XYZ file of C-alpha atoms in Angstrom:
660
model
C 85.795 182.469 -1.089
C 85.446 178.752 -2.216
C 82.041 179.976 -3.947
C 83.632 182.522 -5.934
C 86.300 180.033 -6.969
C 83.516 177.675 -8.352
C 82.144 180.359 -10.254
C 85.265 181.454 -11.982
C 86.197 177.922 -12.809
C 82.730 177.920 -14.517
C 83.569 180.882 -16.425
C 87.230 179.690 -17.331
C 86.434 175.986 -18.238
C 83.436 176.186 -20.436
C 84.656 179.212 -22.388
C 86.845 177.315 -24.443
C 85.174 178.679 -27.627
C 84.157 182.195 -28.357
C 81.511 181.631 -30.958
C 79.043 179.254 -29.686
C 75.479 179.230 -31.261
C 71.768 178.751 -30.322
C 69.564 175.840 -31.470
C 68.889 177.547 -34.616
C 72.242 177.747 -35.784
C 72.791 174.108 -34.755
C 69.897 173.164 -36.759
C 71.488 174.870 -39.667
C 74.628 173.172 -39.699
C 72.896 169.566 -39.349
C 71.181 170.353 -42.408
C 74.553 171.245 -44.068
C 76.048 168.051 -42.504
C 73.730 165.910 -44.369
C 74.909 167.383 -47.779
C 78.712 167.483 -47.149
C 81.091 165.320 -48.273
C 83.919 163.270 -46.251
C 86.618 165.835 -46.288
C 88.185 168.271 -43.957
C 85.245 170.436 -44.124
C 83.183 167.555 -42.862
C 85.532 167.486 -39.915
C 85.216 171.298 -39.230
C 81.215 171.005 -39.473
C 81.216 168.217 -36.863
C 83.644 170.070 -34.732
C 81.373 173.254 -34.818
C 78.452 171.292 -33.953
C 80.060 169.707 -31.133
C 81.226 173.203 -29.904
C 77.851 174.393 -30.256
C 76.338 171.878 -28.014
C 78.973 172.101 -25.234
C 76.789 174.465 -23.006
C 73.649 172.956 -24.021
C 73.730 169.220 -24.232
C 76.908 167.347 -22.961
C 75.934 164.056 -24.329
C 75.375 165.118 -27.641
C 78.625 167.433 -27.743
C 80.581 164.238 -26.906
C 78.978 162.228 -29.605
C 79.661 164.785 -32.379
C 83.254 165.399 -31.056
C 83.940 161.615 -31.354
C 82.760 161.577 -34.898
C 84.851 164.629 -35.593
C 87.813 162.927 -34.263
C 87.008 159.699 -36.156
C 86.861 161.649 -39.439
C 90.083 163.672 -38.954
C 92.008 160.468 -38.060
C 90.468 158.660 -41.192
C 91.833 161.669 -43.478
C 95.092 161.620 -41.615
C 94.599 165.556 -41.134
C 96.735 166.390 -37.920
C 95.636 169.899 -37.495
C 92.037 168.360 -37.191
C 93.154 165.607 -34.790
C 94.931 168.291 -32.604
C 91.837 170.433 -32.359
C 89.530 167.389 -31.407
C 91.979 166.401 -28.813
C 91.418 169.660 -27.074
C 87.827 169.571 -27.803
C 87.736 165.937 -26.107
C 89.960 167.513 -23.291
C 87.477 170.238 -22.531
C 84.307 168.028 -22.203
C 86.503 165.409 -19.978
C 87.520 168.888 -17.998
C 83.680 169.743 -17.542
C 83.031 166.354 -15.859
C 86.211 166.808 -13.511
C 88.019 164.065 -15.123
C 91.394 165.820 -14.890
C 93.724 162.927 -15.662
C 92.067 161.843 -18.738
C 91.563 165.757 -19.790
C 95.570 166.219 -19.366
C 96.294 163.196 -21.660
C 94.263 164.762 -24.421
C 95.646 168.240 -23.964
C 99.221 167.116 -23.856
C 98.409 165.074 -27.112
C 97.208 168.091 -28.744
C 100.230 169.922 -27.754
C 102.611 167.404 -29.316
C 100.465 167.145 -32.663
C 100.299 171.188 -32.892
C 104.201 171.432 -32.074
C 104.978 168.868 -34.657
C 103.220 170.824 -37.606
C 104.050 174.264 -35.998
C 100.429 175.264 -35.580
C 100.849 178.417 -33.338
C 97.097 178.928 -32.363
C 96.896 175.001 -31.731
C 100.005 175.222 -29.277
C 98.295 178.347 -27.630
C 95.350 176.594 -26.991
C 96.709 173.392 -25.852
C 99.193 175.437 -23.201
C 96.286 177.106 -21.883
C 94.268 174.102 -21.510
C 96.944 172.098 -19.789
C 97.172 175.425 -17.181
C 93.107 174.667 -16.709
C 93.624 171.266 -15.794
C 96.290 172.273 -13.284
C 94.228 175.329 -12.154
C 91.010 173.235 -11.536
C 93.445 170.827 -9.226
C 94.222 174.141 -7.333
C 97.850 173.371 -8.377
C 98.670 176.910 -9.228
C 102.353 176.722 -9.388
C 102.050 174.148 -12.394
C 99.390 176.301 -13.979
C 100.882 179.463 -14.051
C 103.753 178.680 -16.207
C 101.521 177.375 -19.022
C 99.425 180.494 -18.814
C 102.137 182.875 -19.098
C 103.862 180.865 -21.999
C 100.520 180.935 -23.726
C 100.011 184.537 -23.198
C 103.328 185.515 -24.392
C 102.541 183.669 -27.652
C 99.144 184.853 -27.949
C 100.267 188.771 -27.620
C 103.135 187.704 -29.964
C 100.699 186.515 -32.331
C 98.149 189.558 -31.954
C 95.364 187.000 -31.039
C 92.911 188.917 -29.072
C 90.500 186.081 -28.532
C 93.112 183.791 -26.862
C 94.532 186.920 -24.720
C 91.090 187.559 -23.349
C 90.766 184.013 -22.193
C 94.207 183.783 -20.869
C 93.940 186.856 -18.807
C 91.017 185.400 -17.460
C 92.897 182.159 -16.286
C 95.362 184.604 -14.542
C 92.534 186.635 -12.954
C 91.403 183.196 -11.401
C 94.829 182.652 -9.890
C 94.498 186.018 -7.948
C 91.021 184.926 -6.948
C 92.697 181.993 -5.025
C 94.903 184.462 -3.515
C 91.953 186.845 -2.393
C 93.670 189.557 -4.121
C 90.499 191.535 -5.711
C 92.583 194.356 -7.122
C 94.984 192.177 -9.085
C 92.119 189.865 -10.206
C 90.055 193.238 -11.283
C 93.292 194.375 -13.347
C 93.438 191.193 -15.146
C 89.799 190.768 -15.734
C 89.877 194.360 -17.188
C 92.710 193.332 -19.485
C 90.510 190.348 -20.662
C 87.612 192.748 -21.251
C 89.920 195.191 -23.465
C 91.007 192.192 -25.493
C 87.528 191.047 -25.739
C 86.378 194.124 -27.276
C 89.152 194.058 -29.670
C 88.208 190.348 -30.874
C 84.744 191.372 -31.724
C 83.464 188.206 -30.192
C 80.343 188.594 -28.116
C 80.784 185.402 -26.005
C 84.438 186.827 -24.914
C 82.887 189.924 -23.749
C 80.151 188.404 -21.760
C 82.811 186.379 -19.929
C 85.020 188.903 -19.229
C 82.069 190.946 -17.879
C 81.558 187.931 -15.491
C 85.051 187.922 -14.307
C 84.918 191.881 -13.715
C 81.603 191.164 -11.707
C 83.245 188.486 -9.808
C 86.181 190.434 -9.111
C 84.141 193.306 -7.624
C 82.225 190.713 -5.517
C 85.522 189.377 -4.049
C 85.956 193.044 -3.211
C 82.773 193.188 -1.517
C 81.638 195.757 -3.940
C 78.219 194.404 -4.549
C 76.505 197.247 -6.478
C 79.505 197.236 -9.151
C 79.237 193.560 -9.389
C 75.779 193.603 -10.097
C 75.980 196.295 -12.696
C 78.502 194.245 -14.677
C 76.646 191.007 -14.274
C 73.307 192.812 -15.613
C 75.316 194.065 -18.597
C 76.271 190.390 -19.370
C 72.822 189.286 -19.219
C 71.844 191.764 -21.644
C 74.357 190.843 -24.152
C 73.720 186.959 -23.582
C 70.089 187.439 -24.688
C 71.252 187.324 -28.279
C 73.085 183.979 -27.903
C 70.411 181.804 -26.595
C 72.668 180.149 -24.103
C 70.493 178.962 -21.313
C 73.250 177.712 -19.202
C 75.309 181.007 -19.393
C 71.999 182.801 -18.601
C 71.512 180.750 -15.631
C 75.008 181.346 -14.395
C 74.620 185.087 -14.692
C 71.405 184.937 -12.612
C 73.146 183.033 -10.062
C 75.927 185.629 -9.877
C 73.469 188.426 -9.857
C 71.958 186.833 -6.839
C 74.783 187.097 -4.898
C 75.409 190.611 -5.553
C 71.905 191.455 -4.299
C 71.497 192.758 -0.837
C 67.563 192.510 -0.704
C 66.813 188.965 0.333
C 63.696 188.967 -1.785
C 65.505 190.186 -5.034
C 68.313 187.390 -4.523
C 65.521 184.707 -4.138
C 64.080 185.974 -7.354
C 67.394 185.857 -8.993
C 68.053 182.194 -7.727
C 64.531 180.977 -8.576
C 65.254 182.100 -12.133
C 68.423 180.614 -11.990
C 67.149 177.026 -10.835
C 64.609 177.285 -13.640
C 67.249 177.527 -16.271
C 69.689 175.064 -14.434
C 66.638 172.513 -14.431
C 66.305 173.010 -18.068
C 70.052 172.552 -18.693
C 71.442 170.142 -16.254
C 69.920 169.945 -12.524
C 72.980 168.028 -10.866
C 75.451 170.324 -12.469
C 77.740 171.702 -9.925
C 76.614 175.365 -10.445
C 72.907 174.124 -10.114
C 73.622 172.652 -6.840
C 75.455 175.803 -5.562
C 72.282 177.473 -6.509
C 70.017 174.957 -4.578
C 72.303 175.604 -1.466
C 72.160 179.287 -1.759
C 68.205 179.192 -2.372
C 68.351 177.342 1.316
C 70.526 180.177 2.723
C 68.305 182.940 1.463
C 65.036 181.360 2.788
C 66.866 180.912 5.760
C 67.813 184.323 6.300
C 64.403 185.598 5.184
C 62.826 184.042 8.275
C 65.118 185.584 10.807
C 63.224 188.948 11.411
C 60.018 187.252 10.585
C 57.679 187.346 13.787
C 54.413 185.366 12.604
C 55.105 181.548 13.782
C 53.565 180.100 10.570
C 55.077 182.329 7.939
C 58.490 181.706 9.684
C 57.718 177.982 9.769
C 56.816 177.929 5.985
C 59.998 179.709 5.059
C 62.165 177.429 7.163
C 60.619 174.486 5.689
C 61.494 175.806 2.172
C 65.116 176.430 3.267
C 65.164 173.098 4.575
C 63.578 171.518 1.197
C 66.502 173.245 -0.862
C 69.129 172.296 1.536
C 68.133 168.604 1.479
C 67.878 168.355 -2.094
C 71.348 170.003 -2.474
C 72.884 167.352 -0.178
C 71.206 164.426 -1.630
C 72.383 165.331 -5.161
C 75.784 166.622 -3.949
C 76.404 163.263 -2.255
C 75.330 161.334 -5.087
C 77.745 163.334 -7.500
C 80.719 163.436 -5.147
C 80.558 167.372 -4.744
C 81.963 167.114 -1.178
C 82.274 171.184 -0.630
C 78.423 171.754 -1.665
C 77.482 168.859 0.168
C 79.358 170.031 3.399
C 78.300 173.692 3.272
C 74.605 172.520 2.597
C 74.725 170.220 5.832
C 76.119 173.338 7.842
C 73.134 175.432 6.578
C 70.709 172.712 7.170
C 72.015 172.445 10.658
C 71.281 176.038 11.414
C 67.471 175.592 9.985
C 66.987 172.405 12.091
C 68.225 174.678 15.343
C 65.912 177.463 14.384
C 62.978 174.865 14.036
C 63.876 173.438 17.658
C 65.495 170.172 16.324
C 68.207 170.360 18.162
C 69.465 166.852 18.151
C 69.105 166.707 14.382
C 71.107 170.042 13.999
C 73.900 168.607 16.342
C 74.295 165.678 14.239
C 74.375 167.614 11.077
C 76.640 170.199 12.622
C 79.152 167.268 13.863
C 79.042 165.439 10.264
C 80.188 169.008 8.859
C 82.826 169.511 11.200
C 84.286 165.877 10.636
C 84.114 166.526 6.765
C 85.634 170.011 6.970
C 88.481 168.899 9.063
C 89.438 166.315 6.821
C 89.310 168.536 3.937
C 90.783 171.763 5.493
C 92.971 170.428 8.279
C 95.867 172.371 7.067
C 94.027 175.308 6.811
C 92.814 175.112 10.446
C 96.133 174.512 11.877
C 96.947 177.264 14.765
C 99.954 179.237 14.021
C 101.972 180.812 16.897
C 102.641 184.535 16.669
C 106.634 185.385 16.358
C 107.797 185.995 20.214
C 111.339 186.736 21.419
C 111.225 184.024 24.185
C 108.625 181.908 22.562
C 110.357 178.657 24.488
C 110.145 180.323 27.939
C 106.598 181.461 27.462
C 105.459 178.242 26.273
C 106.849 176.487 29.300
C 105.263 179.171 31.686
C 101.957 178.916 30.248
C 102.114 175.031 30.536
C 102.859 175.152 33.962
C 100.175 177.771 34.732
C 97.715 175.419 33.035
C 98.978 172.536 35.272
C 98.628 174.755 38.250
C 94.980 175.626 37.519
C 93.966 172.224 36.682
C 95.649 171.007 40.009
C 93.623 173.855 41.756
C 90.411 173.042 39.807
C 90.516 169.345 40.606
C 90.961 170.384 44.452
C 87.990 172.664 44.599
C 85.972 170.155 42.350
C 86.770 167.615 45.075
C 86.222 169.714 48.204
C 82.827 170.507 46.461
C 81.807 167.028 46.066
C 82.539 166.156 49.608
C 80.514 169.243 50.921
C 77.403 168.484 48.346
C 77.805 164.760 49.583
C 77.167 165.886 53.194
C 74.099 167.845 52.388
C 72.548 165.723 49.771
C 73.352 162.068 50.939
C 71.122 160.515 48.439
C 73.294 161.452 45.607
C 76.491 160.471 46.778
C 76.719 157.513 44.554
C 76.276 159.812 41.602
C 78.846 162.476 42.641
C 81.417 160.047 43.505
C 81.108 158.548 40.105
C 81.353 161.780 38.429
C 84.364 162.729 40.815
C 86.194 159.892 39.775
C 85.516 160.147 36.050
C 86.707 164.061 36.410
C 89.783 162.897 38.129
C 90.856 160.412 35.566
C 90.419 163.046 32.821
C 92.298 165.653 34.835
C 95.068 163.272 35.601
C 95.390 162.292 31.743
C 95.385 166.106 30.975
C 98.183 166.679 33.676
C 100.345 163.736 32.213
C 100.057 165.156 28.846
C 100.958 168.691 29.711
C 104.142 167.237 31.807
C 105.108 165.265 28.717
C 104.778 168.464 26.792
C 106.779 170.517 29.265
C 109.640 167.613 29.101
C 109.758 167.665 25.660
C 109.911 171.575 25.385
C 113.091 171.532 27.921
C 114.647 168.700 25.689
C 114.309 170.936 22.324
C 115.429 173.880 24.496
C 118.704 171.928 25.535
C 119.180 170.694 21.900
C 118.756 174.145 20.526
C 121.531 175.728 22.679
C 123.726 172.743 22.033
C 123.556 173.327 18.035
C 123.433 177.157 18.284
C 127.290 177.604 18.163
C 127.359 175.709 14.768
C 126.387 178.578 12.440
C 128.068 181.395 14.383
C 131.731 180.112 14.104
C 132.221 180.759 10.526
C 130.895 184.470 10.003
C 132.810 185.348 13.536
C 136.045 183.883 12.258
C 135.844 186.051 9.389
C 135.208 189.165 11.264
C 138.200 188.331 13.607
C 140.585 187.795 10.645
C 139.548 191.221 9.533
C 140.274 192.742 12.664
C 143.670 191.289 13.356
C 144.595 192.398 9.705
C 143.793 195.905 10.862
C 145.346 195.775 14.129
C 148.826 193.980 13.487
C 149.498 195.101 10.257
C 147.853 198.350 9.220
C 150.696 199.578 6.817
C 149.786 196.740 4.468
C 146.364 198.248 4.111
C 145.978 201.229 1.489
C 142.978 203.682 2.050
C 141.149 201.921 -0.855
C 141.633 198.543 0.814
C 140.454 199.634 4.316
C 137.375 201.011 2.623
C 136.889 197.625 0.917
C 137.588 195.635 4.054
C 135.260 197.880 6.033
C 132.684 197.126 3.663
C 133.263 193.584 4.006
C 132.959 193.618 7.889
C 129.248 195.253 7.296
C 128.387 192.626 5.080
C 129.864 189.837 7.314
C 127.678 191.448 10.334
C 124.661 191.527 8.171
C 125.265 187.627 7.054
C 125.801 186.930 11.034
C 122.520 188.569 11.739
C 120.706 186.448 8.894
C 122.338 183.317 10.347
C 120.866 183.983 13.777
C 117.424 184.619 12.561
C 117.745 181.345 10.448
C 118.597 179.620 13.770
C 115.607 181.130 15.465
C 113.507 180.206 12.600
C 114.675 176.442 12.874
C 114.290 176.350 16.598
C 110.758 177.223 15.963
C 110.019 174.021 13.769
C 111.275 171.888 16.627
C 108.705 173.303 18.665
C 106.291 171.713 16.074
C 103.921 174.648 16.457
C 105.215 176.668 13.489
C 103.985 176.138 9.915
C 106.436 176.999 7.030
C 105.025 179.799 5.087
C 105.145 178.665 1.406
C 105.253 181.304 -1.663
C 106.588 181.524 -5.235
C 110.351 182.050 -5.163
C 112.395 182.585 -8.448
C 115.605 180.311 -8.241
C 117.594 183.173 -9.258
C 116.794 185.069 -5.918
C 118.208 181.842 -4.038
C 121.355 181.988 -6.201
C 121.989 185.734 -5.530
C 121.480 185.173 -1.759
C 124.147 182.449 -1.670
C 126.763 184.670 -3.653
C 126.087 187.250 -1.085
C 126.823 184.850 1.790
C 130.408 183.775 0.304
C 133.451 184.959 2.295
C 135.470 187.716 1.339
C 138.705 185.698 1.140
C 137.052 182.850 -0.879
C 139.292 181.309 -3.611
C 136.661 178.825 -4.725
C 135.056 179.501 -8.187
C 131.245 179.433 -8.277
C 129.017 178.806 -11.191
C 125.308 179.201 -11.019
C 123.039 177.909 -13.810
C 119.383 178.183 -14.113
C 118.677 178.377 -17.874
C 114.994 177.787 -17.516
C 114.481 180.784 -15.083
C 112.517 178.288 -12.387
C 110.577 179.354 -9.594
C 109.796 176.998 -6.588
C 107.005 177.200 -3.993
C 108.269 176.754 -0.476
C 109.233 178.457 2.626
C 112.086 180.945 1.576
C 113.985 181.199 4.705
C 113.938 177.356 5.233
C 115.389 176.924 1.834
C 117.937 179.315 2.102
C 119.166 178.068 5.034
C 119.564 174.527 3.497
C 121.313 176.039 0.427
C 123.656 178.302 2.659
C 124.697 175.199 4.952
C 125.158 172.804 1.821
C 127.503 175.616 0.305
C 129.435 176.084 3.462
C 130.088 172.393 3.699
C 131.354 172.503 -0.022
C 133.790 175.346 0.951
C 134.977 173.487 3.912
C 135.751 170.280 1.949
C 137.608 172.352 -0.748
C 139.985 174.165 1.793
C 142.870 172.057 0.655
C 141.895 171.394 -2.972
C 143.767 173.398 -5.686
C 141.429 175.207 -8.298
C 138.329 174.522 -6.134
C 135.061 174.611 -8.042
C 131.499 174.736 -6.915
C 128.384 174.547 -9.163
C 124.763 175.178 -8.353
C 122.131 173.954 -11.038
C 118.429 174.267 -11.279
C 116.597 172.071 -13.556
C 112.891 170.796 -13.864
C 111.974 167.027 -13.767
C 108.361 166.053 -14.447
C 106.395 168.246 -11.988
C 109.628 168.711 -9.593
C 112.297 171.305 -9.323
C 115.838 169.790 -8.740
C 118.596 172.089 -7.185
C 121.725 170.473 -7.249
C 125.243 171.535 -5.631
C 128.395 169.743 -6.940
C 132.092 170.333 -5.961
C 135.357 169.049 -7.028
C 136.674 168.169 -3.375
C 137.807 164.792 -1.725
C 134.030 163.610 -1.417
C 132.141 162.382 1.642
C 132.809 159.279 3.840
C 129.704 156.857 4.209
C 129.636 157.206 7.993
C 129.443 160.990 7.584
C 126.187 160.550 5.430
C 124.552 158.826 8.145
C 123.017 162.066 9.604
C 121.074 162.871 6.461
C 118.996 159.766 6.779
C 119.297 158.618 10.246
C 117.567 160.852 13.032
C 119.672 159.349 15.872
C 123.168 160.200 14.038
C 125.122 163.352 15.357
C 127.769 164.844 13.383
C 129.582 168.041 14.174
C 130.942 170.660 11.508
C 132.712 173.881 11.855
C 130.876 175.466 8.841
C 127.049 175.414 8.665
C 124.155 173.570 10.618
C 125.436 170.097 9.805
C 123.737 167.315 7.796
C 121.381 166.336 10.683
C 120.112 169.963 10.647
C 119.619 170.128 6.966
C 117.751 166.960 7.269
C 115.175 168.368 9.920
C 114.875 171.621 8.084
C 114.205 169.716 4.650
C 111.529 167.596 6.607
C 109.710 170.412 7.814
C 109.212 171.954 4.256
C 108.291 168.576 2.869
C 111.362 168.226 0.404
C 114.211 165.628 0.292
C 117.815 166.151 0.087
C 120.014 163.274 -1.535
C 123.458 162.503 -2.027
C 125.520 161.078 -4.810
C 129.409 161.172 -5.657
C 130.389 163.314 -8.162
C 131.898 162.049 -11.533
C 135.148 164.119 -10.711
C 135.398 162.551 -7.130
C 133.649 165.239 -5.351
C 130.134 165.521 -3.935
C 126.790 166.138 -5.226
C 123.684 167.070 -3.102
C 120.252 167.439 -4.796
C 117.301 169.196 -3.352
C 113.937 167.865 -4.677
C 110.994 170.271 -4.408
C-alpha cells in the first residue's frame, strides 16, 4: 500500500506540465534565448526551459526558474510572477519541502486572484492540494482539488481536468479503494485524450495501471504500463521511462522478468538521480526480487550468490535512504535485509535488523498497530472475567513451575543454584504481572461503577417526553382529534427511536472509558450533524432554532462521539431557556485556518463560573437533568481530540465552541 502511494505521488507531483521536451528541444530553446529581447517573451522562454529540465536536471531547472522569476519581477508582469511561483513551488515539492512550497503556491493564488487569471487560479488550487496530499492531510487536500476541478470543468480545460482527476484518484489510493481509484483514473484518461497532450496520456495510463495493481490485477496493470512505455519513447524523458519500468516490474509475476525490468529501471535512475526516492524504492525491490529468486534454488553456491546480490541492493538502499531521510524505504529495506541475513544463517545480525525495524515501525505507525476490541454486548464483564482467568492461570503456572523446580533440584543437585536463580526471577516477573492485572481489574470495576452512576442522566428527558404524551392520551382523550392522535403517535415513535440512539451513545461512551476503544474517524458533512440535532428536538419545543453552514463544511472525526457532544450541548441550552420568553438557539459552522469551529449560542440566563469547572477540571462533578453534563462532554471531546470552550454570549446567554 505504501509503495503504491509513493508511485502515485511521483505521478501527481511531477506532472505539473503536460508538454515536457527532450534535450533536443531544450537546445533549440537555449539558442533562441541568446537572441531574445528582455521582455515577456524572454520570461516565457526561461519558464519553458525550466519546465523542460524539471524531469531531467533539477539543478538546471531551479537555475532557469530563478532567472524567469527575476525577469518577471523586473518587468512587473504579474501573470509571469504567479506562474513562476507555481514553478518554484513544484521544485520545492519535489524535494519534500512542503512548507516552502505551500508559501509559493499561496502567493501564486493571491496574485492570480488579483488579476482574475482563471487558469492560474486552478493551477494554484491544485498545487496547494498537492502539498496537503503529500503530507497525507486528505481532509485539507480534497476541498482544494474539488474547487479546482469545478473551475476546470467550467472552463473546459481538459489538461487540468486530467491532472486533477489523478489527484482525486490518489485520495482513493490511500483509502485502498481500487474501484473508485480506477474510476477517476479513467476520467483522467478521457480528459487526456481530449487534451491531445501526450504527457497527460502517459500519466493517465500510469494511474490506471496503478489502480489495477492496487486491485491485484497484475495482467491489466502490466498492459497499461507497457502502453505508457510505448508512448514515452517519443518524449526522451528518461526519468519517466525509469518509473514505468519500475511499475512494470511490480506487475510481473515472473521473478526473472521482474528483475530484468528493475535492472533496466536502475540503469535509467542512475543516469538521472540515483538518490531519488523512486530510485531507492527500486533498489529495495531489487533486493526483494533477488531474495525471492533464491527460495527455490537448491544449489548452495547459486543460492548464496543470489542472497549476496539481494544483500548488496538492500544495504545500498539502507545507506542512501538513511542519508536522505527516507524513513519508509529505510525501514522496509532493513526488514528485507533481516530475512536475507537469516537465510544466510547470520541470525544475530538478522535479529538486530529486525529489532531496529520493529522499533522504527512502532514509532511511525503505532496508531495503526493499536488493538481494536470487537463490539460485545457485555464487554466489561467479559474483560473482567478474562483478566481473572489470566490471574488464575498465572498463579497455577507459578505453582507448577515452583514444584517442577523443587523436583528437579532433588534429582540434579549440582544445578540447584541455577534453578533457584531462575525461580526467583520468574516469581518476580509473575508477581509484577499479577499486580498489573489486579490494578486493571480494579480500574475496570471503578469504570463500571461510574458508568451505572451516570447512565440515568441521558435517559430522563426522552422518557419524560414519552410519559407526557401517554398522560395526555389517557387523562384527556377528548382533547385529541384524530389528526392530533396520529401526530402524537408519530412523535411517540420518534421519541422511542431517539431514546434508542441515546442508549447507543451511552454504550459508545462507556467503551471510551475502558481505554480500549478507538474512535472511527471519517469525513462528515456538517449539514448531516445539524439535521441530526433537529430530529432530536422535543415535540413540544418552543425554542426557535437556527442553523448556519454557509461554507458547506465537513469535519473528519468520529460521527457518534461528535453527535453525542452536540446533542448534549443542545439539551443544556434547552434547559437554560425553560423560563426565557422567545428563547433562541443558534448553531453555526465556520472555518478558521485549518480548523472547523462549531458554535452553539443561546439567549438564556448564562452559566455561573462554578458550573464551568466540569468542563476543565476532571475531578469536578456536575449533575443535570438534561444531557450527559459538561463532565461527560469533556471526556468525549478528549477521546476524539477536539476541544470545547465557553464564553458568555453578547446578549447575556452562553456560547460553546467545538474546535476540530
